[in-house]
Short mmCIF file of C-alpha atoms and ligand atoms in Angstrom, two decimals:
data_model
loop_
_atom_site.label_atom_id
_atom_site.label_comp_id
_atom_site.label_asym_id
_atom_site.label_seq_id
_atom_site.Cartn_x
_atom_site.Cartn_y
_atom_site.Cartn_z
CA MET G 6 112.31 94.03 119.07
CA ILE G 7 115.16 91.64 119.54
CA LEU G 8 116.02 88.25 118.07
CA ASP G 9 114.32 86.44 120.97
CA ASP G 10 110.96 88.02 120.08
CA LEU G 11 111.21 86.59 116.61
CA LEU G 12 112.32 83.13 117.75
CA GLN G 13 109.49 83.07 120.27
CA SER G 14 106.94 84.06 117.67
CA ILE G 15 108.18 81.33 115.34
CA GLN G 16 107.93 78.69 118.06
CA GLN G 17 104.42 79.82 118.97
CA ASN G 18 103.13 79.83 115.44
CA ILE G 19 104.95 77.03 113.70
CA PRO G 20 104.82 73.71 115.52
CA TYR G 21 107.65 71.18 115.28
CA ILE G 22 110.27 73.68 114.26
CA SER G 23 113.76 72.18 114.32
CA ARG G 24 116.77 73.55 116.15
CA ALA G 25 118.65 73.71 112.87
CA ASP G 26 115.91 75.93 111.40
CA LEU G 27 116.00 78.25 114.41
CA GLN G 28 119.77 78.47 114.02
CA LEU G 29 119.30 79.49 110.38
CA VAL G 30 116.93 82.25 111.47
CA SER G 31 119.54 83.50 113.95
CA ASP G 32 122.18 83.46 111.23
CA ALA G 33 119.94 85.42 108.90
CA TYR G 34 119.29 87.92 111.65
CA GLN G 35 123.04 88.33 112.25
CA LEU G 36 123.68 88.89 108.56
CA ALA G 37 120.81 91.39 108.23
CA SER G 38 121.91 93.38 111.32
CA LEU G 39 125.45 93.51 110.06
CA ALA G 40 124.35 94.54 106.58
CA HIS G 41 122.00 97.28 107.79
CA SER G 42 124.22 98.49 110.64
CA GLY G 43 124.30 102.26 110.82
CA GLN G 44 121.13 102.61 108.73
CA LYS G 45 118.07 104.25 110.26
CA ARG G 46 114.35 104.24 109.49
CA HIS G 47 112.40 107.51 109.22
CA SER G 48 111.25 106.89 112.78
CA GLY G 49 114.86 107.07 113.96
CA GLU G 50 114.93 103.37 114.83
CA ASP G 51 117.71 101.09 113.66
CA TYR G 52 116.88 99.75 110.23
CA ILE G 53 117.00 96.14 111.41
CA GLN G 54 113.72 96.74 113.26
CA HIS G 55 111.95 96.77 109.90
CA PRO G 56 113.01 93.36 108.57
CA MET G 57 112.44 92.02 112.09
CA ALA G 58 108.86 93.28 112.09
CA VAL G 59 108.37 91.77 108.64
CA ALA G 60 109.74 88.39 109.78
CA ILE G 61 107.52 88.38 112.88
CA LYS G 62 104.50 89.20 110.77
CA LEU G 63 105.37 86.31 108.47
CA ALA G 64 105.65 83.98 111.47
CA GLU G 65 102.22 85.12 112.63
CA MET G 66 100.92 84.34 109.17
CA LYS G 67 102.38 80.87 109.70
CA ALA G 68 104.64 81.19 106.69
CA ASP G 69 107.32 78.55 106.25
CA ILE G 70 110.85 79.04 107.55
CA THR G 71 112.27 79.83 104.10
CA THR G 72 109.83 82.72 103.74
CA ILE G 73 110.66 84.04 107.21
CA ILE G 74 114.40 84.00 106.45
CA ALA G 75 113.79 85.73 103.13
CA GLY G 76 111.70 88.27 105.04
CA LEU G 77 114.67 89.06 107.30
CA LEU G 78 116.91 89.53 104.27
CA HIS G 79 114.41 91.20 101.94
CA ASP G 80 116.08 94.65 101.89
CA VAL G 81 119.70 93.44 101.99
CA PRO G 82 120.69 93.23 98.29
CA GLU G 83 118.96 96.51 97.44
CA ASN G 84 120.18 98.68 100.31
CA THR G 85 123.46 97.18 101.56
CA PRO G 86 126.84 96.05 100.21
CA ILE G 87 125.96 92.38 100.75
CA THR G 88 124.98 90.68 97.51
CA LEU G 89 122.45 88.11 96.48
CA GLU G 90 125.28 85.66 95.75
CA GLU G 91 126.41 85.87 99.35
CA ILE G 92 122.87 85.19 100.52
CA GLU G 93 122.65 82.21 98.21
CA SER G 94 125.93 80.70 99.39
CA THR G 95 124.82 80.85 103.04
CA PHE G 96 121.08 80.22 102.85
CA GLY G 97 120.59 78.39 99.57
CA ALA G 98 118.90 79.05 96.27
CA GLU G 99 115.32 79.01 97.54
CA VAL G 100 115.88 81.87 99.99
CA ALA G 101 117.93 83.75 97.39
CA ASN G 102 115.18 83.39 94.79
CA LEU G 103 112.58 84.77 97.16
CA VAL G 104 114.78 87.74 98.13
CA ASP G 105 115.52 88.32 94.46
CA GLY G 106 111.81 88.20 93.67
CA VAL G 107 111.03 90.78 96.35
CA THR G 108 113.91 93.01 95.22
CA LYS G 109 112.87 92.84 91.58
CA LEU G 110 109.41 94.01 92.49
CA GLY G 111 111.23 97.14 93.48
CA ILE G 112 109.71 99.89 95.48
CA LEU G 113 106.39 101.02 94.08
CA LYS G 114 107.34 104.64 93.72
CA TYR G 115 104.93 106.73 91.78
CA ARG G 116 107.03 108.22 89.00
CA GLY G 117 104.38 108.63 86.41
CA LEU G 118 102.06 106.07 85.05
CA GLU G 119 104.67 104.20 83.06
CA ARG G 120 106.86 103.36 86.00
CA TYR G 121 103.87 102.57 88.15
CA THR G 122 102.32 100.08 85.77
CA GLU G 123 105.69 98.54 85.13
CA ASN G 124 105.98 97.84 88.84
CA LEU G 125 102.51 96.39 88.91
CA ARG G 126 103.34 94.13 86.06
CA LYS G 127 106.43 92.92 87.87
CA MET G 128 104.36 92.26 90.94
CA PHE G 129 101.91 90.06 89.13
CA VAL G 130 104.55 88.18 87.24
CA ALA G 131 106.45 87.52 90.47
CA MET G 132 103.27 86.31 92.03
CA ALA G 133 102.73 83.87 89.24
CA GLU G 134 106.25 82.51 89.83
CA ASP G 135 106.06 82.09 93.59
CA ILE G 136 103.22 83.49 95.65
CA ARG G 137 105.48 83.75 98.71
CA VAL G 138 107.13 86.79 97.12
CA ILE G 139 103.83 88.63 97.37
CA ILE G 140 103.28 87.49 100.92
CA ILE G 141 106.64 88.99 101.91
CA ARG G 142 105.59 92.19 100.14
CA PHE G 143 102.34 92.21 102.12
CA ALA G 144 104.23 91.88 105.40
CA ASP G 145 106.65 94.60 104.25
CA ARG G 146 103.80 96.91 103.31
CA ILE G 147 101.96 96.32 106.59
CA HIS G 148 104.98 97.44 108.60
CA ASN G 149 105.49 100.43 106.33
CA LEU G 150 101.89 101.42 106.96
CA GLN G 151 102.33 100.92 110.69
CA THR G 152 105.18 103.42 110.57
CA LEU G 153 103.56 105.72 108.02
CA GLU G 154 103.32 108.64 110.46
CA TRP G 155 107.10 109.02 110.12
CA GLN G 156 106.90 109.45 106.37
CA ARG G 157 106.82 112.85 104.69
CA PRO G 158 103.21 114.08 104.67
CA ASP G 159 103.04 114.25 100.86
CA LYS G 160 104.09 110.62 100.64
CA ARG G 161 101.66 109.30 103.20
CA ARG G 162 98.53 109.63 101.12
CA ARG G 163 100.10 108.11 98.02
CA ILE G 164 101.35 105.09 99.94
CA ALA G 165 98.02 104.70 101.70
CA LEU G 166 95.99 104.90 98.49
CA GLU G 167 98.28 102.46 96.74
CA SER G 168 97.84 100.05 99.63
CA ILE G 169 94.07 100.10 99.30
CA GLU G 170 93.83 100.24 95.52
CA ILE G 171 96.49 97.72 94.65
CA TYR G 172 97.75 95.67 97.61
CA ALA G 173 94.42 95.14 99.36
CA ALA G 174 92.78 94.43 96.01
CA ILE G 175 95.30 91.68 95.34
CA ALA G 176 94.85 90.28 98.85
CA HIS G 177 91.13 90.24 98.14
CA ARG G 178 91.62 88.28 94.93
CA LEU G 179 93.75 85.80 96.83
CA GLY G 180 91.08 85.46 99.52
CA MET G 181 93.48 86.74 102.19
CA TRP G 182 90.82 88.51 104.26
CA GLN G 183 92.93 89.09 107.31
CA ILE G 184 95.70 90.76 105.30
CA LYS G 185 93.25 92.69 103.19
CA GLY G 186 91.52 94.02 106.32
CA GLU G 187 94.80 94.98 107.96
CA LEU G 188 96.10 96.80 104.88
CA GLU G 189 92.87 98.72 104.46
CA ASP G 190 92.44 99.63 108.09
CA LEU G 191 96.04 100.84 108.44
CA ALA G 192 95.77 102.91 105.27
CA PHE G 193 92.23 104.22 105.78
CA PRO G 194 92.96 107.26 108.02
CA TYR G 195 95.72 108.48 105.64
CA ALA G 196 93.94 107.69 102.38
CA TYR G 197 90.52 109.07 103.27
CA PRO G 198 90.77 111.11 106.50
CA LYS G 199 87.28 112.63 106.36
CA GLU G 200 85.57 109.35 105.62
CA TYR G 201 87.57 107.76 108.41
CA GLN G 202 86.37 110.33 110.93
CA TRP G 203 82.80 109.97 109.69
CA THR G 204 82.87 106.19 110.17
CA ILE G 205 84.44 106.42 113.62
CA SER G 206 81.97 109.00 114.87
CA LEU G 207 79.04 107.03 113.48
CA ALA G 208 80.07 103.60 114.70
CA GLN G 209 82.05 104.13 117.89
CA ASN G 210 79.14 104.11 120.36
CA LYS G 211 77.31 101.28 118.75
CA LEU G 212 80.49 99.21 118.65
CA LYS G 213 81.00 99.61 122.39
CA ILE G 214 77.41 98.67 123.25
CA GLN G 215 77.43 95.77 120.81
CA GLU G 216 80.66 94.42 122.16
CA LYS G 217 79.28 94.20 125.69
CA TYR G 218 76.08 92.62 124.45
CA LEU G 219 77.94 90.03 122.37
CA GLU G 220 80.05 89.02 125.35
CA LYS G 221 76.79 88.07 127.02
CA ILE G 222 75.59 86.10 123.98
CA LYS G 223 78.97 84.42 123.87
CA ARG G 224 78.56 83.15 127.45
CA LEU G 225 75.03 81.91 126.68
CA THR G 226 76.27 80.08 123.60
CA GLU G 227 79.16 78.56 125.50
CA LYS G 228 76.81 77.22 128.12
CA GLU G 229 74.54 75.72 125.50
CA LEU G 230 77.45 74.08 123.65
CA LEU G 231 78.48 72.46 126.94
CA ASN G 232 74.90 71.31 127.64
CA GLN G 233 74.65 69.72 124.21
CA LYS G 234 78.17 68.29 124.55
CA ILE G 235 79.41 69.81 121.28
CA PRO G 236 83.16 70.32 121.58
CA TYR G 237 84.51 73.57 120.15
CA LEU G 238 88.02 74.93 119.65
CA ASP G 239 87.30 78.62 119.81
CA LEU G 240 84.43 81.02 120.33
CA SER G 241 85.21 84.67 119.80
CA VAL G 242 83.67 88.07 119.21
CA ARG G 243 84.81 89.44 115.84
CA LYS G 244 84.61 93.11 114.93
CA LYS G 245 84.15 94.03 111.30
CA HIS G 246 87.17 95.82 109.82
CA LEU G 247 86.63 99.57 109.87
CA TYR G 248 87.22 100.21 106.18
CA SER G 249 84.85 97.47 105.11
CA LEU G 250 82.31 98.86 107.58
CA TYR G 251 82.75 102.25 105.91
CA LYS G 252 82.08 100.78 102.49
CA LYS G 253 79.01 98.98 103.76
CA LEU G 254 77.75 102.15 105.43
CA VAL G 255 78.03 103.98 102.14
CA LYS G 256 75.93 101.27 100.50
CA LYS G 257 73.33 101.47 103.28
CA GLU G 258 73.29 105.27 103.08
CA GLY G 259 74.78 105.65 106.53
CA ASP G 260 72.13 103.57 108.27
CA LEU G 261 74.08 101.65 110.89
CA ASP G 262 71.03 99.60 111.87
CA LYS G 263 71.07 97.96 108.46
CA VAL G 264 74.56 96.57 108.96
CA TYR G 265 74.09 93.26 110.73
CA ASP G 266 77.66 92.07 110.84
CA ILE G 267 79.44 94.95 112.59
CA ILE G 268 80.21 92.40 115.22
CA ALA G 269 79.78 88.66 114.84
CA LEU G 270 80.34 85.56 116.91
CA ARG G 271 82.71 83.08 115.36
CA ILE G 272 82.67 79.47 116.48
CA ILE G 273 85.44 77.11 115.45
CA VAL G 274 84.64 73.41 115.81
CA LYS G 275 86.50 70.19 115.06
CA ASN G 276 84.69 68.90 112.00
CA ILE G 277 81.95 69.53 109.47
CA PRO G 278 79.16 67.53 111.19
CA ASP G 279 79.76 69.66 114.29
CA CYS G 280 79.35 72.82 112.18
CA TYR G 281 75.81 71.77 111.30
CA ARG G 282 75.09 70.69 114.89
CA VAL G 283 76.06 74.16 116.09
CA LEU G 284 73.87 75.76 113.42
CA GLY G 285 70.93 73.62 114.59
CA LEU G 286 71.58 74.59 118.19
CA ILE G 287 71.60 78.30 117.38
CA HIS G 288 68.39 78.02 115.39
CA GLN G 289 66.76 76.22 118.31
CA LEU G 290 67.73 79.03 120.63
CA TRP G 291 66.98 81.98 118.36
CA THR G 292 64.90 82.57 115.22
CA PRO G 293 66.96 82.99 112.05
CA LEU G 294 66.33 85.91 109.71
CA LYS G 295 64.88 84.86 106.39
CA GLY G 296 67.38 84.55 103.56
CA ARG G 297 70.41 85.05 105.78
CA VAL G 298 71.37 81.43 106.37
CA LYS G 299 74.34 80.79 104.10
CA ASP G 300 75.90 77.38 103.59
CA TYR G 301 79.32 78.10 102.15
CA ILE G 302 80.41 74.61 103.22
CA ALA G 303 78.19 72.88 100.69
CA GLN G 304 78.72 75.75 98.23
CA PRO G 305 82.10 77.40 98.80
CA LYS G 306 82.75 80.86 97.43
CA LEU G 307 84.84 81.04 94.27
CA ASN G 308 87.97 81.89 96.23
CA GLY G 309 87.56 78.74 98.34
CA TYR G 310 85.98 80.41 101.39
CA GLN G 311 83.94 77.98 103.47
CA SER G 312 81.78 78.61 106.52
CA LEU G 313 78.20 78.54 107.76
CA HIS G 314 76.66 81.95 108.35
CA THR G 315 73.39 82.71 110.01
CA THR G 316 71.82 85.88 111.36
CA VAL G 317 69.31 85.49 114.18
CA PHE G 318 66.99 87.53 116.37
CA CYS G 319 68.90 87.14 119.59
CA GLU G 320 68.13 88.11 123.19
CA GLN G 321 65.99 91.27 123.43
CA GLY G 322 65.32 91.01 119.69
CA GLN G 323 68.82 92.16 118.77
CA ILE G 324 70.21 90.91 115.47
CA VAL G 325 73.42 88.87 115.65
CA GLU G 326 75.47 87.09 113.01
CA PHE G 327 77.10 83.72 113.75
CA GLN G 328 79.93 82.25 111.68
CA ILE G 329 80.59 78.54 112.13
CA ARG G 330 83.53 76.66 110.64
CA ASN G 331 86.34 74.20 111.33
CA GLN G 332 90.03 75.03 111.78
CA GLU G 333 90.98 74.42 108.16
CA MET G 334 88.22 76.73 106.91
CA GLU G 335 89.38 79.34 109.40
CA GLU G 336 92.91 79.20 108.02
CA VAL G 337 91.70 79.48 104.45
CA SER G 338 89.59 82.49 105.39
CA GLU G 339 92.52 84.24 107.07
CA PHE G 340 95.25 83.39 104.62
CA GLY G 341 93.31 82.53 101.48
CA ILE G 342 94.98 80.70 98.70
CA ALA G 343 98.25 80.85 100.60
CA ALA G 344 96.82 78.56 103.28
CA HIS G 345 96.94 75.66 100.87
CA TRP G 346 100.66 75.75 100.41
CA LEU G 347 101.56 77.28 103.74
CA TYR G 348 100.19 74.30 105.58
CA LYS G 349 100.12 71.44 103.18
CA GLU G 350 103.07 70.78 100.98
CA THR G 351 101.97 68.53 98.18
CA PRO G 352 104.21 65.99 96.47
CA GLN G 353 103.80 68.00 93.28
CA GLY G 354 105.41 70.98 94.92
CA LYS G 355 104.20 74.04 96.73
CA ASN G 356 103.00 76.19 93.90
CA LYS G 357 101.16 73.52 92.02
CA ILE G 358 97.85 74.15 93.72
CA GLN G 359 97.66 77.88 93.44
CA LYS G 360 98.77 77.93 89.84
CA ASP G 361 96.08 75.48 88.85
CA ARG G 362 93.41 77.15 90.90
CA LEU G 363 93.84 80.70 89.83
CA VAL G 364 92.84 81.17 86.25
CA TRP G 365 93.79 84.83 86.38
CA VAL G 366 97.34 84.16 87.55
CA LYS G 367 97.74 82.13 84.40
CA ALA G 368 96.30 84.99 82.38
CA LEU G 369 98.86 87.31 83.96
CA LYS G 370 101.72 85.08 82.92
CA GLU G 371 100.50 85.38 79.36
CA LEU G 372 100.53 89.15 79.71
CA LYS G 373 104.28 88.96 80.20
CA SER G 374 104.69 87.98 76.57
CA SER G 375 102.32 90.56 75.11
CA PRO G 376 102.88 93.71 77.13
CA GLY G 377 100.89 96.31 75.19
CA SER G 378 100.98 99.88 76.40
CA HIS G 379 101.19 100.84 80.06
CA GLN G 380 97.84 102.58 80.13
CA ASP G 381 96.19 99.53 78.63
CA PHE G 382 97.88 97.28 81.11
CA LEU G 383 96.66 99.25 84.08
CA GLU G 384 93.16 99.31 82.66
CA GLN G 385 93.24 95.63 82.06
CA ILE G 386 94.26 94.88 85.60
CA LYS G 387 91.61 97.14 87.00
CA SER G 388 88.81 95.89 84.82
CA ASP G 389 89.61 92.23 84.27
CA ILE G 390 91.55 91.05 87.23
CA ILE G 391 90.93 92.96 90.39
CA LYS G 392 87.16 93.19 90.08
CA ASN G 393 85.04 90.31 91.27
CA ARG G 394 84.48 87.66 88.73
CA ILE G 395 81.44 85.71 87.65
CA LEU G 396 81.15 82.31 86.01
CA VAL G 397 78.58 81.81 83.26
CA PHE G 398 77.86 78.86 81.00
CA THR G 399 77.64 78.29 77.26
CA PRO G 400 74.63 76.25 76.09
CA LYS G 401 77.01 73.28 75.87
CA GLY G 402 77.95 73.71 79.53
CA ASP G 403 81.42 75.21 79.11
CA VAL G 404 82.33 77.65 81.86
CA ILE G 405 83.30 81.19 80.91
CA ASP G 406 85.06 83.34 83.50
CA LEU G 407 84.26 87.09 83.26
CA PRO G 408 84.53 90.16 85.46
CA GLU G 409 81.40 91.32 87.27
CA GLY G 410 79.12 93.51 85.18
CA SER G 411 80.09 91.80 81.90
CA THR G 412 77.50 91.75 79.13
CA PRO G 413 76.55 89.19 76.47
CA ILE G 414 78.94 91.05 74.13
CA ASP G 415 81.86 90.43 76.52
CA PHE G 416 80.77 86.81 76.65
CA ALA G 417 80.67 86.55 72.84
CA TYR G 418 84.16 88.03 72.42
CA ARG G 419 85.52 85.80 75.14
CA VAL G 420 84.29 82.76 73.22
CA HIS G 421 85.47 83.92 69.76
CA SER G 422 86.13 87.19 67.91
CA ASP G 423 83.87 86.14 65.03
CA LEU G 424 81.06 85.37 67.44
CA GLY G 425 81.45 88.86 68.87
CA ASN G 426 81.57 90.61 65.51
CA SER G 427 78.46 88.88 64.17
CA CYS G 428 76.54 89.12 67.43
CA GLN G 429 73.03 90.51 67.09
CA GLY G 430 71.12 89.44 70.17
CA ALA G 431 71.39 87.30 73.26
CA VAL G 432 69.43 84.77 75.23
CA ILE G 433 70.00 84.38 78.96
CA ASN G 434 68.34 81.39 80.60
CA ASP G 435 65.83 81.09 77.71
CA GLN G 436 64.95 84.80 77.87
CA LEU G 437 65.66 87.12 74.99
CA VAL G 438 67.57 90.08 76.45
CA SER G 439 69.20 93.29 75.28
CA LEU G 440 72.93 93.22 74.63
CA ASP G 441 73.75 95.48 77.58
CA THR G 442 72.18 93.16 80.19
CA PRO G 443 74.72 92.46 82.96
CA LEU G 444 75.37 88.74 83.37
CA LYS G 445 75.14 86.95 86.70
CA SER G 446 77.05 83.91 87.91
CA GLY G 447 75.28 80.74 86.81
CA ASP G 448 73.56 82.28 83.76
CA VAL G 449 73.38 80.14 80.65
CA VAL G 450 74.17 82.48 77.77
CA SER G 451 73.75 82.00 74.05
CA VAL G 452 74.44 84.53 71.36
CA LEU G 453 72.26 85.13 68.30
CA THR G 454 74.32 85.86 65.20
CA ASN G 455 73.82 87.16 61.71
CA LYS G 456 75.99 85.48 59.09
CA ASN G 457 76.20 88.65 57.00
CA LYS G 458 77.19 90.89 59.88
CA LYS G 459 80.98 91.13 60.18
CA VAL G 460 81.41 94.48 61.90
CA PRO G 461 80.57 95.36 65.51
CA SER G 462 78.69 98.52 66.43
CA SER G 463 80.90 101.31 67.76
CA ASP G 464 78.30 101.90 70.51
CA TRP G 465 79.42 98.64 72.06
CA LEU G 466 82.61 100.29 73.23
CA GLN G 467 80.49 102.05 75.85
CA ILE G 468 78.73 98.87 76.92
CA VAL G 469 81.43 96.23 77.27
CA LYS G 470 83.33 95.66 80.50
CA THR G 471 86.34 93.59 79.45
CA TYR G 472 89.49 94.96 77.97
CA GLN G 473 89.59 92.00 75.61
CA ALA G 474 86.21 92.83 74.06
CA LYS G 475 87.13 96.51 73.70
CA GLU G 476 90.36 95.66 71.91
CA LYS G 477 88.65 93.29 69.53
CA ILE G 478 85.89 95.77 68.75
CA ARG G 479 88.46 98.50 68.07
CA ASP G 480 90.45 96.13 65.86
CA ALA G 481 87.40 95.16 63.85
CA LEU G 482 86.35 98.79 63.43
CA LYS G 483 89.83 99.80 62.36
CA LYS G 484 89.97 97.01 59.85
CA GLU G 485 86.58 97.97 58.44
CA GLN G 486 87.68 101.57 58.13
CA GLY G 487 90.79 100.38 56.29
CA ASN G 488 88.65 98.34 53.90
CA PHE G 489 86.40 101.31 53.32
CA VAL G 490 89.33 103.55 52.50
CA SER G 491 90.92 101.02 50.20
CA ARG G 492 87.61 100.55 48.40
CA LEU G 493 87.53 104.29 47.83
CA LEU G 494 91.10 104.35 46.59
CA ARG G 495 90.70 101.31 44.36
CA PRO G 496 90.96 102.49 40.73
CA LYS G 497 87.63 102.22 38.98
CA LYS G 498 87.54 99.96 35.98
MN1 MN S 22 111.17 96.64 103.30
#
């Protein structure tokens, strides 16, 4: 890779780029090459190839020019004699802050749990400050995975696992499907080699046959769109990411015929009315499967994902999934929450939107002030933040945000500690239920209490899903034990 590759990629991906901006990119490249001169990657390549690959990836993600420049310089302060101050004096405070953010995240080296969770904490805090820091880390990690074969064998698996467990999980939370899929697929063969082979051997043939078949359906659809005079921007055959296919196969007990979206046809149109016109056209041509028409335009997913999905009995009775959306929805689905600031700078500033939208980013900022122990922190991230979340309602209509699998007890403690401690039963949607019933999004939950009950049951520790509830139950039990002991020790009159 040379500078021209990067400049070309920027011009292809970011329209209306100014000459001055391109000059800045060249300057950053010069500085980075100078700084890293003489350094080599494990592959034997010059080190500069790494920041170049990161910058090109960022351009492909349509990141802004500041992010791309920071990507070029991301390893400079840590690994070379050139300092952050020098970067700031040439490229300004914004670039310097991003580079500093990436540097402070450090390298996620596994040196025991303490160090590991500390790095995680840094990562989340940095994300809350400026999400672009994390996007640079994603691009960095993707190139490191692409060159993972050059790493020491004992390091490969750790890096690969970390990429799936932590990085991809964060990308998932941010709705960055493209990045999530790339991270997982690059890491998959190193993290789980046997499972990788199993998936490949199971799916390879079917994928080939399906691909041919879908090309045919694509041509049929194209013809029909022309006939009906519905303009479209893109029509493409999309393969499911391998790792997510693997996970689905596990769920379906290895039955490939039960996975309908191994390959799908994606149609990008100009506007929302055209989305529904295309859906109508497809349903006229082929019979939809019951219960598989999904209108995520009228009802977007929690992470903002929008699209129409339908699965139909296609030619020769084969089952095919169609995804229909406009360009903006496509960008949100590829880049998630980042799409909002990457493409549309608001007068309130770039980070305004994501900070307001992501409740859990806010929660993470609060964590900064009450660190707790490292083990607890890791647990909290795993149980409260990375897992999928559900939204349930109080009888008054307030929304409570909980991780999937939460119970009425989690709900009660989320509302108030006292409500949790005195909780005795629960009603979900007018039905009396047991306290270990998992809640679903949209449930209306009310808690039955007993005024005289002040202490939770220790069995609840096994039932609850949230860290918060566990902590509060433990606290209440500890306090009760303390009271009990002091009652015993109190001198009798
Ligand atoms: Mn790097």
